[in-house]
PDB file of C-alpha atoms in Angstrom:
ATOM      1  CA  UNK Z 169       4.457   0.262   0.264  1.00 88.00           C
ATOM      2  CA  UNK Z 170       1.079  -1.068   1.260  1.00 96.00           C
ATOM      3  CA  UNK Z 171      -1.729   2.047   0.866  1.00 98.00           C
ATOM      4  CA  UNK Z 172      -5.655   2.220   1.405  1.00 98.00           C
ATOM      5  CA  UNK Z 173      -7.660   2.850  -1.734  1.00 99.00           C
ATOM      6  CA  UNK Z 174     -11.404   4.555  -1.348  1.00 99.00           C
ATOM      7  CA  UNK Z 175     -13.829   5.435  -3.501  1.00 99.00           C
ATOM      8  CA  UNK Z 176     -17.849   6.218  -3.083  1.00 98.00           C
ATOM      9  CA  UNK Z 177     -21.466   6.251  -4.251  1.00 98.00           C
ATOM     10  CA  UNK Z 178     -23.591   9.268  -3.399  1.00 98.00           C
ATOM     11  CA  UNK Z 179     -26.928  10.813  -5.167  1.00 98.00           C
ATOM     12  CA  UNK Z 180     -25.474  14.273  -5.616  1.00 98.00           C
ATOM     13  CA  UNK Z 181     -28.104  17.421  -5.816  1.00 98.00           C
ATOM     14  CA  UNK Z 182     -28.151  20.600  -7.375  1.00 98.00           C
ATOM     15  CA  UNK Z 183     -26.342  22.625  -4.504  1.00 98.00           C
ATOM     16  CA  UNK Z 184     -22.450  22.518  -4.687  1.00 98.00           C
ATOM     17  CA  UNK Z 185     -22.493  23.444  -0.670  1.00 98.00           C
ATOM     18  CA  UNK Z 186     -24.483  20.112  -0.173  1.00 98.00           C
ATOM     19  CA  UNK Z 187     -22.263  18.135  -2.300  1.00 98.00           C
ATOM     20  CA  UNK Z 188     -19.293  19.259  -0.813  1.00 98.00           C
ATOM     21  CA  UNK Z 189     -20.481  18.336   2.521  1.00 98.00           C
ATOM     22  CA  UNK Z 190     -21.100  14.941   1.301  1.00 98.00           C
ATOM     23  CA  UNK Z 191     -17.062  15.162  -0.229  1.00 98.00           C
ATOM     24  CA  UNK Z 192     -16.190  16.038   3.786  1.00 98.00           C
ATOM     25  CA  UNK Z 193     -18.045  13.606   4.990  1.00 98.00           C
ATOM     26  CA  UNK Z 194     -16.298  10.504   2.987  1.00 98.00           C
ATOM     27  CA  UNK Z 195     -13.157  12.637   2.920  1.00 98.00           C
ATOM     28  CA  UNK Z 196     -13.554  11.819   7.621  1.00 98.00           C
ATOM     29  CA  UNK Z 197     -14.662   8.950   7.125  1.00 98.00           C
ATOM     30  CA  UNK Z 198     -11.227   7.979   4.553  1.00 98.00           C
ATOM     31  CA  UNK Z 199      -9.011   9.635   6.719  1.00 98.00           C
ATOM     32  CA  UNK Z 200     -10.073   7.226   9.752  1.00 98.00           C
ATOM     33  CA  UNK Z 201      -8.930   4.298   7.899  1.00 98.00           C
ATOM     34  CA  UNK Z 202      -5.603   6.316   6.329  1.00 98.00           C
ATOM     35  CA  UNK Z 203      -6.870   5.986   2.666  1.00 98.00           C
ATOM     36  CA  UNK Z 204      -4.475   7.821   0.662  1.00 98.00           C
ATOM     37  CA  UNK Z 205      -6.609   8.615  -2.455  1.00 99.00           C
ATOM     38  CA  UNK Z 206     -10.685   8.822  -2.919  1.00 99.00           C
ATOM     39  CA  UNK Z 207     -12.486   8.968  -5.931  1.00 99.00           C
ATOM     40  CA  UNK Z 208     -15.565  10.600  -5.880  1.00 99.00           C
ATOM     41  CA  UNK Z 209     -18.199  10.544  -8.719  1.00 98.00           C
ATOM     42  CA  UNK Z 210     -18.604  12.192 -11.702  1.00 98.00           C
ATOM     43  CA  UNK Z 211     -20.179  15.641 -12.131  1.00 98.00           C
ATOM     44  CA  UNK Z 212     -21.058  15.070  -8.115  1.00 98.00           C
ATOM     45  CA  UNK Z 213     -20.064  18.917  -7.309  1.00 98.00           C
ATOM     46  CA  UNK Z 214     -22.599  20.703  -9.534  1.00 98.00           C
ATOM     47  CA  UNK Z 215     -24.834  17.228 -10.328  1.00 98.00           C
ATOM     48  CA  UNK Z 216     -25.009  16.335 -14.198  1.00 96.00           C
ATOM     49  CA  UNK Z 217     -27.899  17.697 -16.511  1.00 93.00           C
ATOM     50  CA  UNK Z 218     -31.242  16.552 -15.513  1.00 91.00           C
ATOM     51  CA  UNK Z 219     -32.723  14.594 -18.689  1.00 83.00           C
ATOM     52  CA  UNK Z 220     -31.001  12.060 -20.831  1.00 76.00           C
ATOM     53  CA  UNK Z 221     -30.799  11.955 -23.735  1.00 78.00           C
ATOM     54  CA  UNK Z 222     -32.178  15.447 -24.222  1.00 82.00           C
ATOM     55  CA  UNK Z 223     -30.993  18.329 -22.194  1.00 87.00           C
ATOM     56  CA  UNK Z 224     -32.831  22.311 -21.652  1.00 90.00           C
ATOM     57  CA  UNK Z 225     -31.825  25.098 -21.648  1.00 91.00           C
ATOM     58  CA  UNK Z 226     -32.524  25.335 -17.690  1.00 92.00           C
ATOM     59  CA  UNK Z 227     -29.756  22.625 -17.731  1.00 93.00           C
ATOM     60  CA  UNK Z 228     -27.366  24.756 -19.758  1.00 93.00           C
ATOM     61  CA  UNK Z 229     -27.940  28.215 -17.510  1.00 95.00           C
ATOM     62  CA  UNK Z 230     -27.699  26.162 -14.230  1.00 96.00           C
ATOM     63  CA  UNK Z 231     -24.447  24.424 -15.335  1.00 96.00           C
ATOM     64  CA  UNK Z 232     -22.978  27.978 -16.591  1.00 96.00           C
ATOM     65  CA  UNK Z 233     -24.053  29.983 -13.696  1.00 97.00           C
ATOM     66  CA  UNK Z 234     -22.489  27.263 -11.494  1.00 97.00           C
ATOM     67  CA  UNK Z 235     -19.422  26.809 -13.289  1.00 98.00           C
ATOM     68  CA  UNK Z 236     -15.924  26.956 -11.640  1.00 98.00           C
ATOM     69  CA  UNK Z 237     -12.134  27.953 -13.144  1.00 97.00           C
ATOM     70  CA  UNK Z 238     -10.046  25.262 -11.983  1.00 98.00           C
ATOM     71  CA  UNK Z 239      -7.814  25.439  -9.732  1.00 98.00           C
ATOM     72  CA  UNK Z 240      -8.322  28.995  -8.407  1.00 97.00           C
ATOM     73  CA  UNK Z 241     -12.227  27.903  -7.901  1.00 98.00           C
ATOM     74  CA  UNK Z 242     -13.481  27.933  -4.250  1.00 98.00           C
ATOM     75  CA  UNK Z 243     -14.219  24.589  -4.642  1.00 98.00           C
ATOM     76  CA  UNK Z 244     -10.858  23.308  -5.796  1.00 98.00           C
ATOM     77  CA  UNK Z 245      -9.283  25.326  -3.427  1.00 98.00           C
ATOM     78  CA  UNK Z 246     -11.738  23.990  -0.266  1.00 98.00           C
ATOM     79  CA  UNK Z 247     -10.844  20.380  -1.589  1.00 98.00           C
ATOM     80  CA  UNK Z 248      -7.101  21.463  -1.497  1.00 98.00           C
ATOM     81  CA  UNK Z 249      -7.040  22.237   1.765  1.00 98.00           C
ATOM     82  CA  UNK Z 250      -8.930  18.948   2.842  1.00 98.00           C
ATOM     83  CA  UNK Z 251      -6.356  17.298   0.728  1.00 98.00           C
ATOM     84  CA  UNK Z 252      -3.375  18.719   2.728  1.00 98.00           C
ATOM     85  CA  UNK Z 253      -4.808  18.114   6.029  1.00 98.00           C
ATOM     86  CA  UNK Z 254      -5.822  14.753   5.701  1.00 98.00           C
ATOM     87  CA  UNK Z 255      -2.251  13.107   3.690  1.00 98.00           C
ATOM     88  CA  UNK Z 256      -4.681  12.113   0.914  1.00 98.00           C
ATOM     89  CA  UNK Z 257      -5.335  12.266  -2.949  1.00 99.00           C
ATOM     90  CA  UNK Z 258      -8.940  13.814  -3.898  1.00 99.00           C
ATOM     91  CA  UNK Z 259     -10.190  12.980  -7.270  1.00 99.00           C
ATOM     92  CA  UNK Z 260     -13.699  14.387  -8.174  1.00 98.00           C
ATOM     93  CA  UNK Z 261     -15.132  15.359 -11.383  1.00 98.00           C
ATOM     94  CA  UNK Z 262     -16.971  19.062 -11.757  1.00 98.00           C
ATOM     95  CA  UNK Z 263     -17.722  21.653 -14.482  1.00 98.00           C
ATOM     96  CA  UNK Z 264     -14.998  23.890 -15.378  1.00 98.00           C
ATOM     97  CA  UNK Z 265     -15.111  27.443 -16.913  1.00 97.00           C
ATOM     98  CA  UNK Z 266     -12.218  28.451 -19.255  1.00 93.00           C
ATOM     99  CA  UNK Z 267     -10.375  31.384 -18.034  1.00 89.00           C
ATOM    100  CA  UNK Z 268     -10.041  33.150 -21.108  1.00 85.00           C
ATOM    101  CA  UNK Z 269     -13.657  32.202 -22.551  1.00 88.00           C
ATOM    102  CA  UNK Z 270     -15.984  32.027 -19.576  1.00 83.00           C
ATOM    103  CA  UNK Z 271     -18.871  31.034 -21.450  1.00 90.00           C
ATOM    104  CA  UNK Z 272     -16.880  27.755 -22.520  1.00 96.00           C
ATOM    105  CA  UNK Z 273     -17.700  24.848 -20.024  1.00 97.00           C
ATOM    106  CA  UNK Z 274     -15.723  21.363 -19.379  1.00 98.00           C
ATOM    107  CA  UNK Z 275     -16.729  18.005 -18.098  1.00 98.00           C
ATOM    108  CA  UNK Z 276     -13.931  17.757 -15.593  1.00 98.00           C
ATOM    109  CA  UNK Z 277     -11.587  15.495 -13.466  1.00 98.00           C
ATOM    110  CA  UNK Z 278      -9.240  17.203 -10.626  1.00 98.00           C
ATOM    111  CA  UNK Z 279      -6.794  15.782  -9.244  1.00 99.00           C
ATOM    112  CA  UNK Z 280      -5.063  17.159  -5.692  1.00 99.00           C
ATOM    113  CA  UNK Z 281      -3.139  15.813  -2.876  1.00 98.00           C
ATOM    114  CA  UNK Z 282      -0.898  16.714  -0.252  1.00 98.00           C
ATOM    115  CA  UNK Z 283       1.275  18.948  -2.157  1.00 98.00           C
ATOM    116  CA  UNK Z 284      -1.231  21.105  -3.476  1.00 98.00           C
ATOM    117  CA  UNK Z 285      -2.978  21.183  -6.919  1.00 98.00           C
ATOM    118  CA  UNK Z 286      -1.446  18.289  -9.183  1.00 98.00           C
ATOM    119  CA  UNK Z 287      -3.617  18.359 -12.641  1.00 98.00           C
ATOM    120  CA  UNK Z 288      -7.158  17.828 -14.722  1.00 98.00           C
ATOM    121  CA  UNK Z 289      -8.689  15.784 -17.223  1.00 98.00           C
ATOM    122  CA  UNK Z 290     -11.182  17.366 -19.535  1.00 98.00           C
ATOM    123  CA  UNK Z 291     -13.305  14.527 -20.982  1.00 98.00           C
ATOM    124  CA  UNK Z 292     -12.707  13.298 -24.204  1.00 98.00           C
ATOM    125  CA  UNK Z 293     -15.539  10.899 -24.991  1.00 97.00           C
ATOM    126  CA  UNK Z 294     -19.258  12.726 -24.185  1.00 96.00           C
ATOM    127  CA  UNK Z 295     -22.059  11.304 -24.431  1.00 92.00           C
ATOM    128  CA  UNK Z 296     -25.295  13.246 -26.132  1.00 87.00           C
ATOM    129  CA  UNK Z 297     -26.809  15.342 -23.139  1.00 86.00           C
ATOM    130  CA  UNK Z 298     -23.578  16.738 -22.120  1.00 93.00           C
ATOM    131  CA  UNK Z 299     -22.429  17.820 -26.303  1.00 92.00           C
ATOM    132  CA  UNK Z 300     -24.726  20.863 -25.620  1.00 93.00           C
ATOM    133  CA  UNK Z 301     -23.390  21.960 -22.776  1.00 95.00           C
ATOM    134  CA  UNK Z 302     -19.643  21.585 -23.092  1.00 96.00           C
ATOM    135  CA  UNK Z 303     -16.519  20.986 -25.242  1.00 96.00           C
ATOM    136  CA  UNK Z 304     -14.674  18.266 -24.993  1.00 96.00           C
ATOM    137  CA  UNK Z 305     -11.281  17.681 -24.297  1.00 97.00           C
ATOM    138  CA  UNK Z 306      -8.120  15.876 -26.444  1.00 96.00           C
ATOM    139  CA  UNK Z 307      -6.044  14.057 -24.692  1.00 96.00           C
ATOM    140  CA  UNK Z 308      -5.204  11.971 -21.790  1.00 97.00           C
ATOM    141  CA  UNK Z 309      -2.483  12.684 -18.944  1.00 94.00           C
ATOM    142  CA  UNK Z 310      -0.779  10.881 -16.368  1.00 98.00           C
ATOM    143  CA  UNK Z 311       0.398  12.309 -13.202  1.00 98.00           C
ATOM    144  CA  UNK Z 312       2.947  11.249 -11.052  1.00 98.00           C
ATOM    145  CA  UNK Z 313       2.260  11.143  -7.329  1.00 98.00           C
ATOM    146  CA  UNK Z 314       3.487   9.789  -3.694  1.00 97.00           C
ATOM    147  CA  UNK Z 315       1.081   6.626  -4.397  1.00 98.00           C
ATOM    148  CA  UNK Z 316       1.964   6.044  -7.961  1.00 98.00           C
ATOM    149  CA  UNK Z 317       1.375   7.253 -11.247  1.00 98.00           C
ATOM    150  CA  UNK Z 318      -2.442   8.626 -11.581  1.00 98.00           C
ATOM    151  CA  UNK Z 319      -4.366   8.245 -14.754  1.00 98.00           C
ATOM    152  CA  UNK Z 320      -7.993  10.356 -15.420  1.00 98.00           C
ATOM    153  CA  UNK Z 321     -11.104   9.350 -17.102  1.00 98.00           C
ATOM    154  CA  UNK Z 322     -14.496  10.210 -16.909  1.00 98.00           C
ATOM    155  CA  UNK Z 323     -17.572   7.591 -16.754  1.00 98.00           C
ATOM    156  CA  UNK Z 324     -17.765   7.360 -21.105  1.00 98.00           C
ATOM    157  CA  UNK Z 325     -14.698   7.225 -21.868  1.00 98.00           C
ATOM    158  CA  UNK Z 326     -14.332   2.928 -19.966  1.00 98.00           C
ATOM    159  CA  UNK Z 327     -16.572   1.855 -23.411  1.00 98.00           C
ATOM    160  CA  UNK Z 328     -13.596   3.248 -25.674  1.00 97.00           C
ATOM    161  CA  UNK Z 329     -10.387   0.158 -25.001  1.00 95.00           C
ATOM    162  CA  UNK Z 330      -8.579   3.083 -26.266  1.00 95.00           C
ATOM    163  CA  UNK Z 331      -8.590   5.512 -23.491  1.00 97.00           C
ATOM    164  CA  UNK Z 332      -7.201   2.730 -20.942  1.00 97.00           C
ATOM    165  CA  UNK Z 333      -4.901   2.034 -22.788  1.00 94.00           C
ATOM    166  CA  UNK Z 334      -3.057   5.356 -23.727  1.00 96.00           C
ATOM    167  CA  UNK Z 335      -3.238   5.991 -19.514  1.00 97.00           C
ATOM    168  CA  UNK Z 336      -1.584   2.489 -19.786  1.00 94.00           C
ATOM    169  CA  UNK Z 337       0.953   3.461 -22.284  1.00 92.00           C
ATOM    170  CA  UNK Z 338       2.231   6.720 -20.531  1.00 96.00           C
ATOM    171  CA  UNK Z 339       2.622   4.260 -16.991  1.00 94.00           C
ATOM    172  CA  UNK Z 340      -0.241   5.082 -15.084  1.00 97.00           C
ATOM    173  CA  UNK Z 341      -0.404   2.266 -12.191  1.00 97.00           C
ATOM    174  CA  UNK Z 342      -3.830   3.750 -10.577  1.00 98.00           C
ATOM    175  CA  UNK Z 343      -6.861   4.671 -13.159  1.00 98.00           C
ATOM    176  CA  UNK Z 344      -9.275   6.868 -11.379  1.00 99.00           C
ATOM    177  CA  UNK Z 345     -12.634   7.119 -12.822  1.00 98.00           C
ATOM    178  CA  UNK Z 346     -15.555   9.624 -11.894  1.00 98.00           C
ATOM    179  CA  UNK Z 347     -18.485   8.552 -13.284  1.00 98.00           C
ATOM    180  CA  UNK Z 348     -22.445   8.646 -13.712  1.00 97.00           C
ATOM    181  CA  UNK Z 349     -24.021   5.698 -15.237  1.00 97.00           C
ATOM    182  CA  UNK Z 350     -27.529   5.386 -15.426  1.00 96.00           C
ATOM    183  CA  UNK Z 351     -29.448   2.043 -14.991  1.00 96.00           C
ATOM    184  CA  UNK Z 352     -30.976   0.951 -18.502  1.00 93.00           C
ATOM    185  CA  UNK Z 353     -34.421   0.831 -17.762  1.00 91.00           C
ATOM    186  CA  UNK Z 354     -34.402   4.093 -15.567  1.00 92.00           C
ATOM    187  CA  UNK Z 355     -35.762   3.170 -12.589  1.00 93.00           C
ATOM    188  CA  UNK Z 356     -35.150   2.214  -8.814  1.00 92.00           C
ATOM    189  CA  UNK Z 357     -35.884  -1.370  -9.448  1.00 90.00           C
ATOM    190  CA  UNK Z 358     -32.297  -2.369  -8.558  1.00 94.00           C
ATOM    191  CA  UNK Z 359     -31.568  -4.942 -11.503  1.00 96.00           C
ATOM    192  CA  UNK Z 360     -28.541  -6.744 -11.060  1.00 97.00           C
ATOM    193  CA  UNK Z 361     -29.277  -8.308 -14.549  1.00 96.00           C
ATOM    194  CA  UNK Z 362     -29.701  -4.526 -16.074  1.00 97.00           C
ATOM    195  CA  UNK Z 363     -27.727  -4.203 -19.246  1.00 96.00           C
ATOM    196  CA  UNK Z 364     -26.263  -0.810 -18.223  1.00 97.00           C
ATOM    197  CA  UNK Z 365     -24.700  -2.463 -14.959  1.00 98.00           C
ATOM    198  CA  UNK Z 366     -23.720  -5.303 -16.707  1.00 98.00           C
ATOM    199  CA  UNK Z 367     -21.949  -3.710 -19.407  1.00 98.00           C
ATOM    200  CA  UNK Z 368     -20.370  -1.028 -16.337  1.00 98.00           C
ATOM    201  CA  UNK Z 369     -19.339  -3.828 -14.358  1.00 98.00           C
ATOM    202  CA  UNK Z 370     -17.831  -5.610 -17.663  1.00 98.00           C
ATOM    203  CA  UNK Z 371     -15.771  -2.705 -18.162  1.00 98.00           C
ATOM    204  CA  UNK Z 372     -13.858  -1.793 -15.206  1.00 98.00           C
ATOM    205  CA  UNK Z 373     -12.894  -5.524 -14.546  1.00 98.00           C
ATOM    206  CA  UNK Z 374     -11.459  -5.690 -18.346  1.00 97.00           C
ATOM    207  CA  UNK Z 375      -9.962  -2.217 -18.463  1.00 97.00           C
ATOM    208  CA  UNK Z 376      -7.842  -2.929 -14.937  1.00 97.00           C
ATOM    209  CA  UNK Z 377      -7.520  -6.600 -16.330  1.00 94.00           C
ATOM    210  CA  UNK Z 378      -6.291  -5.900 -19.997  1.00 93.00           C
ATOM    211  CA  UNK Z 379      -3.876  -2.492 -19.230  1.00 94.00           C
ATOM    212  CA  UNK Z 380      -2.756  -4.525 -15.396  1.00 94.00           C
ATOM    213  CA  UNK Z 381      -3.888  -1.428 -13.297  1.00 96.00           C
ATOM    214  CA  UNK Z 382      -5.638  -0.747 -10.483  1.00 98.00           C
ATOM    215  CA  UNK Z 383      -9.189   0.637 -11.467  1.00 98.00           C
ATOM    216  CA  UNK Z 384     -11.273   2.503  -9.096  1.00 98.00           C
ATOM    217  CA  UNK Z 385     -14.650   4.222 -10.259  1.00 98.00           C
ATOM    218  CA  UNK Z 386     -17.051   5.893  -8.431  1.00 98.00           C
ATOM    219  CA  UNK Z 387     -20.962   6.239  -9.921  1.00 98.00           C
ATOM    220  CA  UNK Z 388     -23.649   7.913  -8.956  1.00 98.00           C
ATOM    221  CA  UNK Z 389     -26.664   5.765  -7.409  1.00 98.00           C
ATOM    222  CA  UNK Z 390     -30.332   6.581  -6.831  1.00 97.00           C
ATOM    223  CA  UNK Z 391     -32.439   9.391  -8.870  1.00 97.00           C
ATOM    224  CA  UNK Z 392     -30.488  12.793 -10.191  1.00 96.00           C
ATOM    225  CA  UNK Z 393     -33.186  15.097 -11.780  1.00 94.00           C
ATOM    226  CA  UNK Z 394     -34.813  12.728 -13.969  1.00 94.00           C
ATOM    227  CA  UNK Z 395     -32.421  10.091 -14.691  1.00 95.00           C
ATOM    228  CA  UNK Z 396     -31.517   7.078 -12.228  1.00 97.00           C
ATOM    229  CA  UNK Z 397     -27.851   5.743 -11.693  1.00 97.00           C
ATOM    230  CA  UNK Z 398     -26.665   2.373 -10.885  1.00 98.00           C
ATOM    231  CA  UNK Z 399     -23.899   2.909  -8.235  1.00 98.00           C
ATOM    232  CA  UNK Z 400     -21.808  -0.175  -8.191  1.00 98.00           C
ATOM    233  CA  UNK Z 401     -18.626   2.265  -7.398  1.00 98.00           C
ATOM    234  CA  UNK Z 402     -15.731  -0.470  -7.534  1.00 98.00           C
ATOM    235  CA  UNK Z 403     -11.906  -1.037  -6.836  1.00 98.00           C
ATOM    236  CA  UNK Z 404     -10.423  -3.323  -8.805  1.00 98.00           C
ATOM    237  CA  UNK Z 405      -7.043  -5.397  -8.748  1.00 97.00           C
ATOM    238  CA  UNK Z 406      -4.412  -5.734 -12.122  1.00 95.00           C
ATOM    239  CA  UNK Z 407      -5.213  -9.326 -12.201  1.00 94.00           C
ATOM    240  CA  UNK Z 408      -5.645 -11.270 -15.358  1.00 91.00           C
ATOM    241  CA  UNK Z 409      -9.351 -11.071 -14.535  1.00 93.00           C
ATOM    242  CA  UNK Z 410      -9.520  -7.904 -13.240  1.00 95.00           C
ATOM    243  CA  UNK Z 411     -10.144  -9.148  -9.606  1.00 96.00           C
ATOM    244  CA  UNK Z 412     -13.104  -6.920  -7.715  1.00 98.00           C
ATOM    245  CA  UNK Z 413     -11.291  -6.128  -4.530  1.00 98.00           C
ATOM    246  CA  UNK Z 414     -14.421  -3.997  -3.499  1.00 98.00           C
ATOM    247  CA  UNK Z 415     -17.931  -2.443  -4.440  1.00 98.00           C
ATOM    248  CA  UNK Z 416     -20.670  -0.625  -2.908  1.00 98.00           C
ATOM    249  CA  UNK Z 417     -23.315  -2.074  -4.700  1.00 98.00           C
ATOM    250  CA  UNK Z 418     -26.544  -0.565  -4.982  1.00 98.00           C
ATOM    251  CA  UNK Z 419     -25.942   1.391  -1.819  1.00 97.00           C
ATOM    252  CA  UNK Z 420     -24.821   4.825  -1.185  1.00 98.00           C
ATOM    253  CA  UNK Z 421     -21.493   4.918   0.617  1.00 98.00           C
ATOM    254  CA  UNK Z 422     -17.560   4.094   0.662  1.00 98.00           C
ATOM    255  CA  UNK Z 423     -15.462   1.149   0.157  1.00 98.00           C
ATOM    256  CA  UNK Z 424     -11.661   0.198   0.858  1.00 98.00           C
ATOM    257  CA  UNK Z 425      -8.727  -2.148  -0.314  1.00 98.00           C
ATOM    258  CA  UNK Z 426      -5.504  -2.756   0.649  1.00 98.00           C
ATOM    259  CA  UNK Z 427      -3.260  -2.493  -2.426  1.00 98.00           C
ATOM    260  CA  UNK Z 428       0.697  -2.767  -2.782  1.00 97.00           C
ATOM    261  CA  UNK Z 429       0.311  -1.114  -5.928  1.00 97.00           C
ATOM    262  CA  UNK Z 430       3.879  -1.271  -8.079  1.00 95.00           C
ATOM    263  CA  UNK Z 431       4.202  -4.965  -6.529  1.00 95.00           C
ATOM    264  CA  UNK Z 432       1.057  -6.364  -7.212  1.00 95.00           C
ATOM    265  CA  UNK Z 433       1.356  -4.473 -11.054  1.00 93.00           C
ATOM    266  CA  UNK Z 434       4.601  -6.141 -11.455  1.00 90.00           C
ATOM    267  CA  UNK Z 435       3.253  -9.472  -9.941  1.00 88.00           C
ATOM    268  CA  UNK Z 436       0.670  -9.800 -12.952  1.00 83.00           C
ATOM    269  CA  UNK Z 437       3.226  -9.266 -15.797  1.00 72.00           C
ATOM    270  CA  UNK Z 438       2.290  -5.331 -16.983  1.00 67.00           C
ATOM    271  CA  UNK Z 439       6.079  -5.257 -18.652  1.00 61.00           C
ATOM    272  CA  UNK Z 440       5.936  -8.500 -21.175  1.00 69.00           C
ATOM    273  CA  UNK Z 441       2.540  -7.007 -22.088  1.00 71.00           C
ATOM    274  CA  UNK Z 442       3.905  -3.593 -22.865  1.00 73.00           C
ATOM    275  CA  UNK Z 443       6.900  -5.336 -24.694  1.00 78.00           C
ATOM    276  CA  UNK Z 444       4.747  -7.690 -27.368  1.00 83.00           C
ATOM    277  CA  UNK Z 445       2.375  -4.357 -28.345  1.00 82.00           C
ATOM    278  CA  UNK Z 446       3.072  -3.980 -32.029  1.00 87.00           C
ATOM    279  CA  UNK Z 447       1.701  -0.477 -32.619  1.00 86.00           C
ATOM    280  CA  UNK Z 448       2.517  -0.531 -36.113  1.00 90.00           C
ATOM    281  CA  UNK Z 449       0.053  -2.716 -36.323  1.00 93.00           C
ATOM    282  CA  UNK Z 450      -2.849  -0.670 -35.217  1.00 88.00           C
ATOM    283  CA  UNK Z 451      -2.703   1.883 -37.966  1.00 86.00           C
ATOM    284  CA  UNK Z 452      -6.446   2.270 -38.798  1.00 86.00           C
ATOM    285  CA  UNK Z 453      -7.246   2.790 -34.929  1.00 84.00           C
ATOM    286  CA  UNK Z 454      -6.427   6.092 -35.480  1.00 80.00           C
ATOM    287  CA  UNK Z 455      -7.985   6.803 -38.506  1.00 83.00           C
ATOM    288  CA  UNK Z 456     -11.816   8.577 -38.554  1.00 80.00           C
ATOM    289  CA  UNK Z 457     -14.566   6.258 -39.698  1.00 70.00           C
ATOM    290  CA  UNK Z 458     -16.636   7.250 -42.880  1.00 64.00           C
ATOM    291  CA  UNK Z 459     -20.523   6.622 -41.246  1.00 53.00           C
TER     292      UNK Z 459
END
């Protein structure tokens, strides 16, 4: 079954009603090509803290006051609806309120489609502005949809082999990754040689390459409060070198590919991979390290 793949690059602001206009917007312009999933970027419903590495306490307020329960949130529920009308998987990443503890935040990725609601990812790995602001989540999940089987992450999460490759190990076929990236040297001077890029650019071509899965992120590009993100939102083949099959660059926007995606998995050998893993092996992976 050949599908269309999308995913974006926007500069998100601190309004959800803008953002989600901007989610419409793609979600049109998707639906005119038939794309059955989009990825959108991450924390590109509320926008992410405004300093890095440090955040305030105006950061913390603005994130809790603008917090959403997922999925009975009007947000989740608008994107739901979009998701139904237009025969497509939505994956975006916003901050969640517990139900039962409404002061307790997550850095969350929702998944939805056609038949409704199908599941989140809480994000494991978090980097040091967002450790104020919200807890963390522990584990992984794969869910199984019309396209394939879905895998979350979130932006952090790429620089750990580990994440990849438990999504890899419970079958996902399509990693979806929201993300916000900054450029290095934190400006507009659109470096292709910036370190940042080149280690974000490293990563999803090795991730899809090394677990044979289709990778699609979507980053944030241009100036977000005070920090500036490098875009680059990609879709990338389960090659042996993690073939780029399309990227926005340092443009806002949205991209496409073409993928037969259990055909072209099973074209690049995932199974003989899976088979030679010794995982008894890899005991210290697990283990904490004594810093």
């Amino acid at each position: 079954m050949k599908i269309t793949l999308a995913t974006t690059s926007f500069t998100p602001v601190y309004s959800k009603e803008a953002n989600l206009q901007q989610y419409f917007k793609y979600i049109d312009k998707a639906a005119e090509k038939n794309a059955r999933l989009i990825v959108f970027p991450e924390q590109s419903l509320q926008a992410p803290p405004r300093s890095f590495p440090e955040v305030t306490e105006e950061d913390r307020i603005y994130q809790l006051e603008n917090a959403e329960l997922i999925p009975e949130g009007a947000s989740t529920q608008l994107l739901i609806g979009k998701a139904k009308e237009k025969n497509m998987y939505i994956v975006w990443s916003m901050t969640e309120r517990e139900s039962e503890k409404l002061e307790i935040l997550y850095n969350t990725a929702v998944l939805v489609g056609p038949e409704g609601y199908v599941g989140k990812y809480r994000k494991v790995h978090q980097t040091a502005p967002e450790k104020p602001i919200y807890r963390r989540g522990h584990k992984f999940s794969v869910f199984d949809t019309e396209i394939g089987k879905i895998g979350l992450m979130i932006c952090y999460d790429k620089a750990f082999p580990e994440s990849a490759r438990e999504l890899y190990a419970q079958g996902a076929e399509i990693i979806a990754m929201p993300s916000a990236w900054p450029v290095g040297s934190n400006t507009d001077a659109k470096d292709d040689n910036d370190m940042y890029l080149g280690l974000y650019n490293m990563y999803d071509k090795v991730r899809s390459a090394e677990n044979t899965v289709f990778f699609l992120s979507s980053n944030q590009i241009g100036k977000v409060g005070d920090v500036y993100y490098c875009g680059h939102s990609r879709i990338t083949r389960p090659t042996p070198i993690g073939e780029e099959a399309a990227c926005t660059g340092w443009e806002e926007g949205i991209v496409f590919a073409e993928a037969e995606v259990q055909k072209e998995i099973e074209m690049y050998g995932r199974y003989p991979v899976y088979a030679d893993r010794l995982p008894e092996a890899y005991g210290h992976i697990a283990q904490p390290l004594e810093i």
